[in-house]
Each structure stands twice: as C-alpha cells, then as structure tokens.
mmCIF file of C-alpha atoms in Angstrom:
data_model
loop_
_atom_site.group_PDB
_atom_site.id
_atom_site.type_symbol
_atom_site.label_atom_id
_atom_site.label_comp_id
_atom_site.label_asym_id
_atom_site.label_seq_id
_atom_site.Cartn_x
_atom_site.Cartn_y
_atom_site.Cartn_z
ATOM 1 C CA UNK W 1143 -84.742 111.917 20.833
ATOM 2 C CA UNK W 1144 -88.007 111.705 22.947
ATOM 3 C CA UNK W 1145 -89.961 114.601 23.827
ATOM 4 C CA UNK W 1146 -90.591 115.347 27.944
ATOM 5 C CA UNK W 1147 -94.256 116.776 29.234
ATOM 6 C CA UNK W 1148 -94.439 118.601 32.372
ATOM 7 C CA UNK W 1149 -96.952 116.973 34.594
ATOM 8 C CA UNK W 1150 -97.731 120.370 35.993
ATOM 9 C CA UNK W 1151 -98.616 122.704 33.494
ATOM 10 C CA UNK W 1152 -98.141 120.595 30.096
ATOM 11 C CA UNK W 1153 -94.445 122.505 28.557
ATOM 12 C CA UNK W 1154 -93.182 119.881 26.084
ATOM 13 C CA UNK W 1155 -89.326 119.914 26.619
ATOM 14 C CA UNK W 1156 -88.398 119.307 22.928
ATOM 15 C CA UNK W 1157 -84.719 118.555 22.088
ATOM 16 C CA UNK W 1158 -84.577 119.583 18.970
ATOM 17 C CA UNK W 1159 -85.282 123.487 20.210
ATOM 18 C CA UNK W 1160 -83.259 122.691 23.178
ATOM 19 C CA UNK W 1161 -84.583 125.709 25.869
ATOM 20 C CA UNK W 1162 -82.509 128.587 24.922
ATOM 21 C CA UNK W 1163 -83.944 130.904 27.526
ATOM 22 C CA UNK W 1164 -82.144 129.000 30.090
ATOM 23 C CA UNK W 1165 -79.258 128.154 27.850
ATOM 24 C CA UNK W 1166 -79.814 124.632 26.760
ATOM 25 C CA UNK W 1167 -78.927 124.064 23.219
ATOM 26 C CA UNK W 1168 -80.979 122.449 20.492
ATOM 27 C CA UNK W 1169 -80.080 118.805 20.038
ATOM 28 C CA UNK W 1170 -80.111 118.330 24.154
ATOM 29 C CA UNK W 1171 -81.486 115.218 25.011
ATOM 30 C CA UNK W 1172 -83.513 115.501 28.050
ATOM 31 C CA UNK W 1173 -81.131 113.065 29.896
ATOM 32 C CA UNK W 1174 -78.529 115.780 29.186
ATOM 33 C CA UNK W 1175 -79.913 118.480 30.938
ATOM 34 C CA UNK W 1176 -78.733 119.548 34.040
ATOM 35 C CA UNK W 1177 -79.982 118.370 36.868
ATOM 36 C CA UNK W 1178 -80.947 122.014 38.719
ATOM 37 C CA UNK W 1179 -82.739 122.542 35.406
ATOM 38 C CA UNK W 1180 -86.465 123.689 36.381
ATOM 39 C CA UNK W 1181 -89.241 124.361 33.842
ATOM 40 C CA UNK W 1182 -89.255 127.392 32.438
ATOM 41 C CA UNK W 1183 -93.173 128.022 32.275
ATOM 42 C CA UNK W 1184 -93.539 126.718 35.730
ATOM 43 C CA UNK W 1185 -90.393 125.995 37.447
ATOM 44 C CA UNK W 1186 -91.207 122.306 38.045
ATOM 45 C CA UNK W 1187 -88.078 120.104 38.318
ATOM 46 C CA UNK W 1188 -87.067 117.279 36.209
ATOM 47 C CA UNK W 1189 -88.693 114.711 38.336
ATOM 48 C CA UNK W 1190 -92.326 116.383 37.359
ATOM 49 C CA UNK W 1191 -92.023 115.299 33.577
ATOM 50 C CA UNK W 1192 -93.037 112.184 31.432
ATOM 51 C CA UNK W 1193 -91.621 111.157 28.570
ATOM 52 C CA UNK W 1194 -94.036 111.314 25.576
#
C-alpha cells in the first residue's frame, strides 16, 4: 500500500497506522478512506495529497 503526503503541511497518511484519531483503521488504503476525511494536522482534504 502506498503512502499519501499532504501538499500543505507534509503529514504522511500511512496505511499501515491507519489514522486512529479520526477512526481509520490500520491496513486502510488511502483509496479507502472516506471521502469527508480531512487531514488531521491541517485539515486539508484528500485532493491536497500526493502519493509517495
């Protein structure tokens, strides 16, 4: 599974840790994620990351 960088403020979405603060398991591929998911360092949305 491919990691996701935030264009914003540089979070690396990794799917193997998932994002449990907003209740995303481990083992999420980014694809997965829902689509009102935002970043959770800056709130950026989906569109604002690059695959890495």
């Amino acid at each position: 599974m491919s990691k996701y960088r935030c264009v914003i403020c540089d979070y690396v979405y990794d799917p193997a840790e998932g994002d449990p603060g907003s209740g995303v398991e481990p083992n999420t591929p980014f694809e997965d994620l829902p689509e009102d998911w935002v970043c959770p360092l800056c709130g950026a949305d989906k569109s604002n990351f690059e695959k890495i």
